[in-house]
mmCIF file of C-alpha atoms and ligand atoms in Angstrom:
data_model
loop_
_atom_site.group_PDB
_atom_site.id
_atom_site.type_symbol
_atom_site.label_atom_id
_atom_site.label_comp_id
_atom_site.label_asym_id
_atom_site.label_seq_id
_atom_site.Cartn_x
_atom_site.Cartn_y
_atom_site.Cartn_z
ATOM 1 C CA MET A 12 12.599 8.655 -20.442
ATOM 2 C CA THR A 13 9.009 9.452 -19.503
ATOM 3 C CA LYS A 14 8.251 13.078 -18.780
ATOM 4 C CA LEU A 15 7.577 12.080 -15.551
ATOM 5 C CA ALA A 16 11.119 10.900 -14.983
ATOM 6 C CA GLN A 17 12.619 13.867 -16.351
ATOM 7 C CA THR A 18 10.677 15.893 -13.848
ATOM 8 C CA SER A 19 13.078 17.674 -11.283
ATOM 9 C CA SER A 20 12.264 18.723 -7.500
ATOM 10 C CA PRO A 21 10.611 20.661 -6.061
ATOM 11 C CA ALA A 22 8.125 17.727 -6.056
ATOM 12 C CA ARG A 23 4.470 18.195 -5.576
ATOM 13 C CA VAL A 24 2.689 15.439 -3.865
ATOM 14 C CA ALA A 25 -1.495 15.676 -3.877
ATOM 15 C CA ILE A 26 -3.382 13.707 -1.126
ATOM 16 C CA VAL A 27 -7.188 12.942 -1.975
ATOM 17 C CA GLY A 28 -8.866 12.368 0.928
ATOM 18 C CA ALA A 29 -7.738 14.066 4.477
ATOM 19 C CA GLY A 30 -8.960 11.652 6.855
ATOM 20 C CA ASN A 31 -7.068 9.703 9.236
ATOM 21 C CA VAL A 32 -4.700 8.076 6.728
ATOM 22 C CA GLY A 33 -4.320 10.842 4.373
ATOM 23 C CA SER A 34 -3.461 13.392 7.051
ATOM 24 C CA THR A 35 -1.123 11.132 8.828
ATOM 25 C CA PHE A 36 0.783 10.514 5.630
ATOM 26 C CA ALA A 37 1.000 14.432 4.860
ATOM 27 C CA TYR A 38 2.165 14.824 8.443
ATOM 28 C CA ALA A 39 4.976 12.121 7.961
ATOM 29 C CA LEU A 40 5.684 13.915 4.398
ATOM 30 C CA LEU A 41 6.002 17.211 6.050
ATOM 31 C CA LEU A 42 8.416 15.827 8.618
ATOM 32 C CA SER A 43 10.623 14.009 5.947
ATOM 33 C CA GLY A 44 10.918 17.126 3.678
ATOM 34 C CA LEU A 45 10.543 14.777 0.825
ATOM 35 C CA ALA A 46 7.864 17.301 -0.852
ATOM 36 C CA ALA A 47 8.223 20.704 -1.524
ATOM 37 C CA GLU A 48 4.573 21.290 -1.976
ATOM 38 C CA ILE A 49 1.521 19.024 -0.443
ATOM 39 C CA VAL A 50 -2.034 19.622 -1.432
ATOM 40 C CA LEU A 51 -4.957 18.192 0.368
ATOM 41 C CA ILE A 52 -8.480 17.432 -1.378
ATOM 42 C CA ASP A 53 -11.129 16.468 0.315
ATOM 43 C CA LYS A 54 -15.002 16.496 -0.286
ATOM 44 C CA ASN A 55 -15.321 17.782 3.138
ATOM 45 C CA ARG A 56 -13.476 21.314 2.497
ATOM 46 C CA ALA A 57 -13.524 22.260 6.148
ATOM 47 C CA LYS A 58 -11.587 19.180 6.889
ATOM 48 C CA ALA A 59 -8.609 19.645 4.075
ATOM 49 C CA GLU A 60 -8.487 23.464 5.407
ATOM 50 C CA GLY A 61 -8.111 22.595 9.003
ATOM 51 C CA GLU A 62 -5.532 19.791 8.444
ATOM 52 C CA ALA A 63 -3.532 22.344 6.334
ATOM 53 C CA MET A 64 -3.409 25.096 8.680
ATOM 54 C CA ASP A 65 -2.258 22.613 11.452
ATOM 55 C CA LEU A 66 0.348 21.291 9.050
ATOM 56 C CA ASN A 67 1.620 24.466 8.008
ATOM 57 C CA HIS A 68 2.135 25.236 11.648
ATOM 58 C CA ALA A 69 4.683 22.442 11.829
ATOM 59 C CA VAL A 70 6.758 24.075 9.004
ATOM 60 C CA PRO A 71 8.942 25.987 11.113
ATOM 61 C CA PHE A 72 10.008 22.994 12.911
ATOM 62 C CA SER A 73 10.464 20.763 9.929
ATOM 63 C CA HIS A 74 11.368 21.808 6.382
ATOM 64 C CA PRO A 75 10.103 24.737 4.193
ATOM 65 C CA THR A 76 6.959 23.061 2.274
ATOM 66 C CA ARG A 77 3.899 24.664 0.875
ATOM 67 C CA VAL A 78 0.877 22.883 2.221
ATOM 68 C CA TRP A 79 -2.474 24.181 1.183
ATOM 69 C CA PRO A 80 -6.184 22.674 0.829
ATOM 70 C CA GLY A 81 -6.897 22.289 -2.996
ATOM 71 C CA ASP A 82 -9.003 20.749 -5.696
ATOM 72 C CA PHE A 83 -8.606 18.425 -8.655
ATOM 73 C CA SER A 84 -6.911 20.934 -10.603
ATOM 74 C CA ASP A 85 -3.983 21.203 -7.999
ATOM 75 C CA CYS A 86 -3.126 17.439 -8.957
ATOM 76 C CA ALA A 87 -1.486 19.156 -12.015
ATOM 77 C CA GLY A 88 2.030 18.320 -12.067
ATOM 78 C CA SER A 89 1.946 16.035 -8.955
ATOM 79 C CA ALA A 90 4.616 13.587 -8.928
ATOM 80 C CA VAL A 91 2.477 11.538 -6.808
ATOM 81 C CA THR A 92 -1.096 11.604 -6.199
ATOM 82 C CA VAL A 93 -1.820 9.428 -3.128
ATOM 83 C CA LEU A 94 -5.677 8.431 -2.864
ATOM 84 C CA THR A 95 -6.928 7.843 0.552
ATOM 85 C CA ALA A 96 -10.670 9.205 0.058
ATOM 86 C CA GLY A 97 -13.486 7.006 0.919
ATOM 87 C CA ALA A 98 -15.098 5.040 3.284
ATOM 88 C CA PHE A 99 -13.274 2.540 5.559
ATOM 89 C CA GLN A 100 -13.721 -0.726 6.983
ATOM 90 C CA ALA A 101 -16.531 -0.667 9.917
ATOM 91 C CA ALA A 102 -15.931 -3.287 12.638
ATOM 92 C CA GLY A 103 -16.863 -6.764 11.355
ATOM 93 C CA GLU A 104 -16.681 -5.476 7.553
ATOM 94 C CA THR A 105 -14.371 -7.094 5.302
ATOM 95 C CA ARG A 106 -12.162 -4.931 3.075
ATOM 96 C CA LEU A 107 -14.156 -6.441 -0.095
ATOM 97 C CA ASP A 108 -17.499 -5.409 1.330
ATOM 98 C CA LEU A 109 -16.239 -1.841 1.083
ATOM 99 C CA ALA A 110 -15.725 -2.497 -2.779
ATOM 100 C CA GLY A 111 -18.967 -1.130 -4.063
ATOM 101 C CA ARG A 112 -19.179 1.807 -1.871
ATOM 102 C CA ASN A 113 -15.679 2.946 -2.815
ATOM 103 C CA THR A 114 -15.935 1.906 -6.550
ATOM 104 C CA ALA A 115 -18.693 4.557 -6.936
ATOM 105 C CA ILE A 116 -16.253 7.300 -5.387
ATOM 106 C CA TRP A 117 -13.695 6.072 -7.527
ATOM 107 C CA ARG A 118 -15.852 6.690 -10.922
ATOM 108 C CA GLU A 119 -15.883 10.278 -9.736
ATOM 109 C CA ILE A 120 -12.558 11.233 -8.811
ATOM 110 C CA VAL A 121 -9.994 8.967 -10.926
ATOM 111 C CA PRO A 122 -11.135 10.763 -14.235
ATOM 112 C CA ALA A 123 -11.212 14.100 -12.550
ATOM 113 C CA ILE A 124 -7.435 13.295 -11.200
ATOM 114 C CA ALA A 125 -6.043 11.762 -14.406
ATOM 115 C CA GLY A 126 -7.586 14.458 -16.499
ATOM 116 C CA HIS A 127 -5.519 17.198 -14.420
ATOM 117 C CA ASN A 128 -2.514 15.117 -14.164
ATOM 118 C CA PRO A 129 -1.850 12.531 -17.231
ATOM 119 C CA ASP A 130 1.866 12.432 -16.476
ATOM 120 C CA GLY A 131 1.716 11.683 -12.839
ATOM 121 C CA ILE A 132 1.823 8.392 -10.463
ATOM 122 C CA LEU A 133 -1.166 7.523 -8.902
ATOM 123 C CA LEU A 134 -0.818 5.704 -5.380
ATOM 124 C CA ILE A 135 -3.786 4.031 -3.746
ATOM 125 C CA ALA A 136 -4.544 3.269 -0.163
ATOM 126 C CA THR A 137 -7.990 3.271 -0.140
ATOM 127 C CA ASN A 138 -9.591 -0.106 0.435
ATOM 128 C CA PRO A 139 -10.171 -2.854 -0.818
ATOM 129 C CA VAL A 140 -6.835 -1.555 -2.303
ATOM 130 C CA ASP A 141 -6.274 -4.194 -5.066
ATOM 131 C CA ILE A 142 -9.752 -3.667 -6.475
ATOM 132 C CA LEU A 143 -9.498 0.047 -6.380
ATOM 133 C CA THR A 144 -5.861 -0.526 -7.907
ATOM 134 C CA TYR A 145 -7.465 -2.306 -10.704
ATOM 135 C CA ALA A 146 -10.310 0.063 -10.895
ATOM 136 C CA THR A 147 -7.876 3.182 -11.054
ATOM 137 C CA LEU A 148 -6.104 1.556 -14.055
ATOM 138 C CA ARG A 149 -9.116 0.974 -16.086
ATOM 139 C CA LEU A 150 -10.880 4.702 -15.012
ATOM 140 C CA SER A 151 -7.475 6.665 -15.457
ATOM 141 C CA GLY A 152 -6.326 5.274 -18.705
ATOM 142 C CA LEU A 153 -2.931 5.516 -17.369
ATOM 143 C CA PRO A 154 -0.216 3.033 -17.918
ATOM 144 C CA ALA A 155 -0.101 0.217 -15.417
ATOM 145 C CA GLU A 156 3.424 1.047 -14.445
ATOM 146 C CA ARG A 157 2.142 4.484 -13.012
ATOM 147 C CA VAL A 158 -0.630 2.813 -10.847
ATOM 148 C CA ILE A 159 0.436 1.440 -7.735
ATOM 149 C CA GLY A 160 -1.702 0.024 -4.549
ATOM 150 C CA SER A 161 0.149 -0.033 -1.281
ATOM 151 C CA GLY A 162 -1.074 -3.656 -1.540
ATOM 152 C CA THR A 163 0.738 -5.936 0.996
ATOM 153 C CA ILE A 164 3.316 -3.363 2.115
ATOM 154 C CA LEU A 165 1.449 -2.907 5.691
ATOM 155 C CA ASP A 166 0.951 -6.578 6.081
ATOM 156 C CA THR A 167 4.560 -7.486 5.033
ATOM 157 C CA ALA A 168 5.697 -4.905 7.681
ATOM 158 C CA ARG A 169 2.995 -6.409 10.310
ATOM 159 C CA PHE A 170 4.952 -9.947 9.529
ATOM 160 C CA ARG A 171 8.442 -8.721 9.804
ATOM 161 C CA TYR A 172 7.550 -6.875 13.130
ATOM 162 C CA LEU A 173 6.175 -9.782 14.597
ATOM 163 C CA LEU A 174 8.933 -12.329 13.315
ATOM 164 C CA SER A 175 11.493 -9.953 14.429
ATOM 165 C CA GLU A 176 9.971 -9.931 18.074
ATOM 166 C CA HIS A 177 9.715 -14.088 17.873
ATOM 167 C CA PHE A 178 13.238 -14.313 16.859
ATOM 168 C CA HIS A 179 14.857 -11.380 18.699
ATOM 169 C CA VAL A 180 16.264 -9.570 15.879
ATOM 170 C CA ASP A 181 15.728 -5.881 14.290
ATOM 171 C CA ALA A 182 12.594 -6.124 11.981
ATOM 172 C CA ARG A 183 14.855 -4.561 9.064
ATOM 173 C CA SER A 184 16.891 -7.524 9.518
ATOM 174 C CA VAL A 185 14.016 -10.072 8.757
ATOM 175 C CA HIS A 186 13.430 -10.734 4.997
ATOM 176 C CA ALA A 187 10.058 -11.930 4.326
ATOM 177 C CA PHE A 188 6.917 -11.071 2.192
ATOM 178 C CA ILE A 189 3.329 -11.403 2.361
ATOM 179 C CA ILE A 190 1.730 -11.392 -1.247
ATOM 180 C CA GLY A 191 -1.352 -11.630 -2.796
ATOM 181 C CA GLU A 192 -4.795 -9.606 -1.666
ATOM 182 C CA HIS A 193 -4.226 -7.248 1.087
ATOM 183 C CA GLY A 194 -6.633 -8.897 3.014
ATOM 184 C CA ASP A 195 -8.265 -12.068 4.328
ATOM 185 C CA SER A 196 -6.793 -14.212 1.126
ATOM 186 C CA GLU A 197 -3.067 -13.085 1.400
ATOM 187 C CA VAL A 198 -0.369 -15.367 1.504
ATOM 188 C CA PRO A 199 2.705 -15.608 3.678
ATOM 189 C CA VAL A 200 5.914 -16.623 1.518
ATOM 190 C CA TRP A 201 7.219 -18.936 4.245
ATOM 191 C CA SER A 202 9.517 -20.900 1.807
ATOM 192 C CA LEU A 203 11.509 -17.788 1.225
ATOM 193 C CA ALA A 204 11.520 -16.051 4.449
ATOM 194 C CA ASN A 205 15.148 -15.510 6.030
ATOM 195 C CA ILE A 206 17.532 -13.835 8.478
ATOM 196 C CA ALA A 207 20.803 -13.229 7.314
ATOM 197 C CA GLY A 208 20.113 -15.206 4.059
ATOM 198 C CA MET A 209 19.335 -18.298 6.513
ATOM 199 C CA LYS A 210 15.853 -19.860 6.098
ATOM 200 C CA LEU A 211 13.909 -19.608 9.365
ATOM 201 C CA PRO A 212 14.450 -23.370 10.169
ATOM 202 C CA ASP A 213 17.944 -22.987 9.492
ATOM 203 C CA PHE A 214 18.288 -19.779 11.765
ATOM 204 C CA CYS A 215 16.783 -21.795 14.294
ATOM 205 C CA ASP A 216 19.194 -24.969 14.113
ATOM 206 C CA ALA A 217 22.048 -22.625 14.139
ATOM 207 C CA GLN A 218 20.689 -20.755 17.245
ATOM 208 C CA GLY A 219 20.059 -24.117 18.802
ATOM 209 C CA ILE A 220 16.246 -23.133 19.174
ATOM 210 C CA LYS A 221 13.189 -25.272 18.108
ATOM 211 C CA TYR A 222 11.570 -24.163 14.972
ATOM 212 C CA ASP A 223 7.854 -23.808 16.271
ATOM 213 C CA SER A 224 5.550 -24.173 13.239
ATOM 214 C CA ASP A 225 2.328 -23.371 15.734
ATOM 215 C CA ALA A 226 4.042 -20.175 16.684
ATOM 216 C CA MET A 227 4.562 -19.266 12.915
ATOM 217 C CA ASP A 228 0.891 -20.003 11.895
ATOM 218 C CA GLU A 229 -0.099 -17.791 14.951
ATOM 219 C CA ILE A 230 2.447 -15.149 13.834
ATOM 220 C CA PHE A 231 0.543 -15.183 10.307
ATOM 221 C CA ARG A 232 -3.139 -15.152 11.999
ATOM 222 C CA GLN A 233 -1.823 -12.142 13.873
ATOM 223 C CA THR A 234 -0.521 -10.463 10.558
ATOM 224 C CA ARG A 235 -3.713 -11.050 8.625
ATOM 225 C CA ASP A 236 -5.929 -10.117 11.200
ATOM 226 C CA ALA A 237 -3.957 -7.061 12.780
ATOM 227 C CA ALA A 238 -6.745 -4.548 11.172
ATOM 228 C CA TYR A 239 -9.552 -5.995 12.638
ATOM 229 C CA GLN A 240 -7.736 -5.943 16.149
ATOM 230 C CA ILE A 241 -6.850 -2.389 15.981
ATOM 231 C CA ILE A 242 -10.277 -1.406 14.518
ATOM 232 C CA GLN A 243 -12.054 -2.970 17.354
ATOM 233 C CA ARG A 244 -9.849 -1.131 20.003
ATOM 234 C CA LYS A 245 -9.343 2.349 18.140
ATOM 235 C CA GLY A 246 -11.632 2.372 15.407
ATOM 236 C CA ALA A 247 -9.162 2.833 12.433
ATOM 237 C CA THR A 248 -5.491 2.186 11.472
ATOM 238 C CA TYR A 249 -3.382 4.795 9.938
ATOM 239 C CA TYR A 250 0.313 5.109 11.468
ATOM 240 C CA ALA A 251 1.622 2.016 9.848
ATOM 241 C CA VAL A 252 -0.168 2.468 6.582
ATOM 242 C CA ALA A 253 1.058 6.011 6.385
ATOM 243 C CA ALA A 254 4.479 4.937 7.080
ATOM 244 C CA GLY A 255 4.185 2.445 4.183
ATOM 245 C CA LEU A 256 3.041 5.150 1.857
ATOM 246 C CA MET A 257 6.215 7.301 2.952
ATOM 247 C CA ARG A 258 8.193 4.474 2.137
ATOM 248 C CA ILE A 259 6.694 4.162 -1.536
ATOM 249 C CA THR A 260 6.663 7.720 -1.951
ATOM 250 C CA GLN A 261 10.531 7.880 -1.279
ATOM 251 C CA ALA A 262 11.197 5.175 -3.351
ATOM 252 C CA ILE A 263 9.724 6.896 -6.327
ATOM 253 C CA LEU A 264 10.526 10.304 -5.719
ATOM 254 C CA ARG A 265 14.483 9.615 -5.026
ATOM 255 C CA ASN A 266 14.251 6.817 -7.725
ATOM 256 C CA GLN A 267 15.517 4.047 -5.212
ATOM 257 C CA ASN A 268 14.859 0.849 -7.087
ATOM 258 C CA THR A 269 13.499 -0.590 -3.826
ATOM 259 C CA VAL A 270 11.932 -4.154 -3.712
ATOM 260 C CA LEU A 271 8.320 -3.638 -1.792
ATOM 261 C CA SER A 272 5.362 -5.630 -1.904
ATOM 262 C CA VAL A 273 2.994 -3.437 -3.606
ATOM 263 C CA SER A 274 -0.270 -3.976 -5.804
ATOM 264 C CA SER A 275 -0.019 -3.592 -9.429
ATOM 265 C CA LEU A 276 -1.356 -5.257 -12.611
ATOM 266 C CA VAL A 277 -0.062 -8.817 -12.945
ATOM 267 C CA ARG A 278 0.160 -10.468 -16.330
ATOM 268 C CA ASP A 279 0.873 -13.981 -16.531
ATOM 269 C CA PHE A 280 2.387 -15.202 -13.356
ATOM 270 C CA CYS A 281 1.551 -18.788 -12.108
ATOM 271 C CA GLY A 282 -1.546 -18.617 -14.493
ATOM 272 C CA ILE A 283 -2.577 -15.487 -12.925
ATOM 273 C CA ASP A 284 -3.502 -12.541 -15.351
ATOM 274 C CA ASP A 285 -5.152 -9.321 -15.644
ATOM 275 C CA VAL A 286 -5.580 -8.838 -11.713
ATOM 276 C CA CYS A 287 -3.855 -6.382 -9.413
ATOM 277 C CA LEU A 288 -2.207 -7.866 -6.136
ATOM 278 C CA SER A 289 0.929 -7.717 -4.719
ATOM 279 C CA LEU A 290 4.099 -9.346 -5.516
ATOM 280 C CA PRO A 291 7.750 -8.135 -4.423
ATOM 281 C CA THR A 292 8.179 -5.041 -7.216
ATOM 282 C CA VAL A 293 10.915 -2.891 -7.904
ATOM 283 C CA VAL A 294 9.831 0.737 -7.286
ATOM 284 C CA ASN A 295 11.411 3.554 -8.609
ATOM 285 C CA ARG A 296 10.635 7.068 -10.633
ATOM 286 C CA THR A 297 9.083 5.356 -13.261
ATOM 287 C CA GLY A 298 6.515 3.727 -10.835
ATOM 288 C CA ILE A 299 6.454 -0.149 -11.142
ATOM 289 C CA ALA A 300 9.960 -0.770 -12.542
ATOM 290 C CA LYS A 301 9.508 -4.623 -12.595
ATOM 291 C CA LEU A 302 7.586 -7.329 -10.725
ATOM 292 C CA LEU A 303 9.743 -10.003 -9.494
ATOM 293 C CA ARG A 304 8.818 -13.439 -10.495
ATOM 294 C CA ILE A 305 9.807 -15.120 -7.222
ATOM 295 C CA GLN A 306 9.847 -19.305 -7.045
ATOM 296 C CA LEU A 307 6.932 -20.447 -4.594
ATOM 297 C CA SER A 308 6.222 -23.442 -3.233
ATOM 298 C CA ASP A 309 3.433 -25.611 -4.750
ATOM 299 C CA ALA A 310 1.153 -24.809 -1.687
ATOM 300 C CA GLU A 311 1.888 -21.192 -2.108
ATOM 301 C CA THR A 312 1.359 -20.964 -5.872
ATOM 302 C CA ASP A 313 -2.111 -22.689 -4.894
ATOM 303 C CA GLN A 314 -2.759 -20.006 -2.291
ATOM 304 C CA LEU A 315 -1.947 -17.116 -4.523
ATOM 305 C CA ARG A 316 -4.083 -18.272 -7.145
ATOM 306 C CA ARG A 317 -6.841 -18.690 -4.742
ATOM 307 C CA SER A 318 -6.280 -14.986 -3.859
ATOM 308 C CA ALA A 319 -6.290 -13.672 -7.253
ATOM 309 C CA GLU A 320 -9.468 -15.618 -8.016
ATOM 310 C CA VAL A 321 -11.248 -13.839 -4.868
ATOM 311 C CA LEU A 322 -10.136 -10.486 -6.475
ATOM 312 C CA ARG A 323 -11.061 -11.414 -9.809
ATOM 313 C CA GLN A 324 -14.534 -12.326 -8.786
ATOM 314 C CA THR A 325 -15.104 -9.264 -6.934
ATOM 315 C CA THR A 326 -13.700 -7.283 -9.924
ATOM 316 C CA ALA A 327 -15.628 -8.818 -12.337
ATOM 317 C CA SER A 328 -18.833 -8.159 -10.203
ATOM 318 C CA LEU A 329 -17.916 -4.353 -10.530
ATOM 319 C CA LYS A 330 -17.783 -4.480 -14.234
ATOM 320 C CA LEU A 331 -14.813 -2.761 -14.620
ATOM 321 C CA ALA A 332 -12.995 -4.729 -16.952
ATOM 322 C CA ALA A 333 -11.727 -2.917 -20.279
HETATM 323 N N1 NAD B 12 -4.340 0.231 2.166
HETATM 324 C C1 NAD B 12 -3.881 -0.040 3.545
HETATM 325 O O1 NAD B 12 -3.171 -0.750 4.091
HETATM 326 C C2 NAD B 12 -4.758 0.669 4.665
HETATM 327 C C3 NAD B 12 -4.688 0.867 5.870
HETATM 328 C C4 NAD B 12 -5.372 1.663 6.508
HETATM 329 C C5 NAD B 12 -6.691 2.032 5.947
HETATM 330 N N2 NAD B 12 -6.954 2.053 4.499
HETATM 331 C C6 NAD B 12 -8.146 2.702 3.948
HETATM 332 O O2 NAD B 12 -7.820 4.072 3.776
HETATM 333 C C7 NAD B 12 -9.092 4.430 3.480
HETATM 334 C C8 NAD B 12 -9.420 5.952 4.598
HETATM 335 O O3 NAD B 12 -9.380 5.399 5.796
HETATM 336 P P1 NAD B 12 -9.458 6.601 6.810
HETATM 337 O O4 NAD B 12 -9.195 6.235 8.035
HETATM 338 O O5 NAD B 12 -8.420 7.772 6.274
HETATM 339 O O6 NAD B 12 -11.012 7.214 6.535
HETATM 340 P P2 NAD B 12 -11.627 8.458 7.013
HETATM 341 O O7 NAD B 12 -13.080 8.517 6.949
HETATM 342 O O8 NAD B 12 -10.900 8.989 8.100
HETATM 343 O O9 NAD B 12 -11.019 9.630 5.795
HETATM 344 C C9 NAD B 12 -11.710 9.356 4.493
HETATM 345 C C10 NAD B 12 -11.703 10.988 4.095
HETATM 346 O O10 NAD B 12 -12.035 10.749 2.649
HETATM 347 C C11 NAD B 12 -13.027 11.811 2.307
HETATM 348 N N3 NAD B 12 -13.815 11.701 0.995
HETATM 349 C C12 NAD B 12 -14.904 10.652 0.765
HETATM 350 N N4 NAD B 12 -15.422 10.820 -0.559
HETATM 351 C C13 NAD B 12 -14.579 11.885 -0.948
HETATM 352 C C14 NAD B 12 -14.582 11.991 -2.626
HETATM 353 N N5 NAD B 12 -15.495 11.728 -3.145
HETATM 354 N N6 NAD B 12 -13.607 13.292 -2.756
HETATM 355 C C15 NAD B 12 -12.906 13.275 -1.685
HETATM 356 N N7 NAD B 12 -12.590 13.119 -0.427
HETATM 357 C C16 NAD B 12 -13.649 12.022 -0.285
HETATM 358 C C17 NAD B 12 -13.766 11.732 3.328
HETATM 359 O O11 NAD B 12 -14.372 13.398 3.378
HETATM 360 C C18 NAD B 12 -12.655 11.532 4.518
HETATM 361 O O12 NAD B 12 -12.147 12.951 5.064
HETATM 362 C C19 NAD B 12 -10.176 3.592 3.573
HETATM 363 O O13 NAD B 12 -10.897 2.809 2.744
HETATM 364 C C20 NAD B 12 -9.261 2.672 4.732
HETATM 365 O O14 NAD B 12 -9.912 1.483 4.665
HETATM 366 C C21 NAD B 12 -6.101 1.257 3.965
#
């Protein structure tokens, strides 16, 4: 058992980057009562201070929790350090366009975090999340099971939500995954999507309704392009990703063995090797417990390989490989 797995409560969670995503996650975490200590670290110290003050004033309405603005030394002993620092996607910019800018920040912050906290789990949300998950692995020297990207957890949620609206069932009863890159090359796994164990065409047959493949294509298009649509309207996205980060943090701290589509180092899957991307993954107190080697259709396998290639090329251009 790792030192981490033996760590008992109270749990400390460090958040690096107290912007939209970091502070929304901090708020959700505070209200959940899951963490006893929340430290906010931002190069804009005043922002971290302001967010910590505001969050502390919510403590009397929620759970006894110590919230403070800190520095990298406060990552020591943190069970999970969530990385949300850096630039975000400007309107019209792809996630991969961000790679160079945010990798430069990563070279500065990841060694500092891992130096102070060699036993914790790093959870990355900053985009391009798969590239930065790989960069975190290389720059931290941590074992692969303790470096997790939020990956397609958000895309999978968007996909399930849109399917649930179409089929008029609770989103939690729709079992479907988006895998691959969190971004333009992501892959919907239609062949395994199901409601109550019924593949979607079978579900339609059972309901006496037509399986509308054009509507399914449109659902995937809306899933893939959701960030662009939201950014165009409100400038950034943060509620759903913060909820996703909460779900991952909960799976870790409560040792839940939850299957989530998160990004991690993939070794020898469908010819893909040494790339970080999302697959259905069992997450628990050790971090990545197991990548599930799902059976994909030939078309899905090809798409996943193409997605991996996009990521591999970008990663290679950043000269991060060990
Ligand atoms: N993975 C996902 O599904 C998902 C979803 C939404 C947003 N994001 C990504 O999350 C990231 C953050 O988005 P946001 O809207 O919170 O941005 P933001 O600009 O509101 O916040 C970023 C924060 O990082 C801080 N920062 C920058 N450099 C730093 C450094 N070197 N050390 C410490 N702090 C530093 C900034 O001061 C700022 O407060 C972006 O890359 C965005 O694309 C990911």
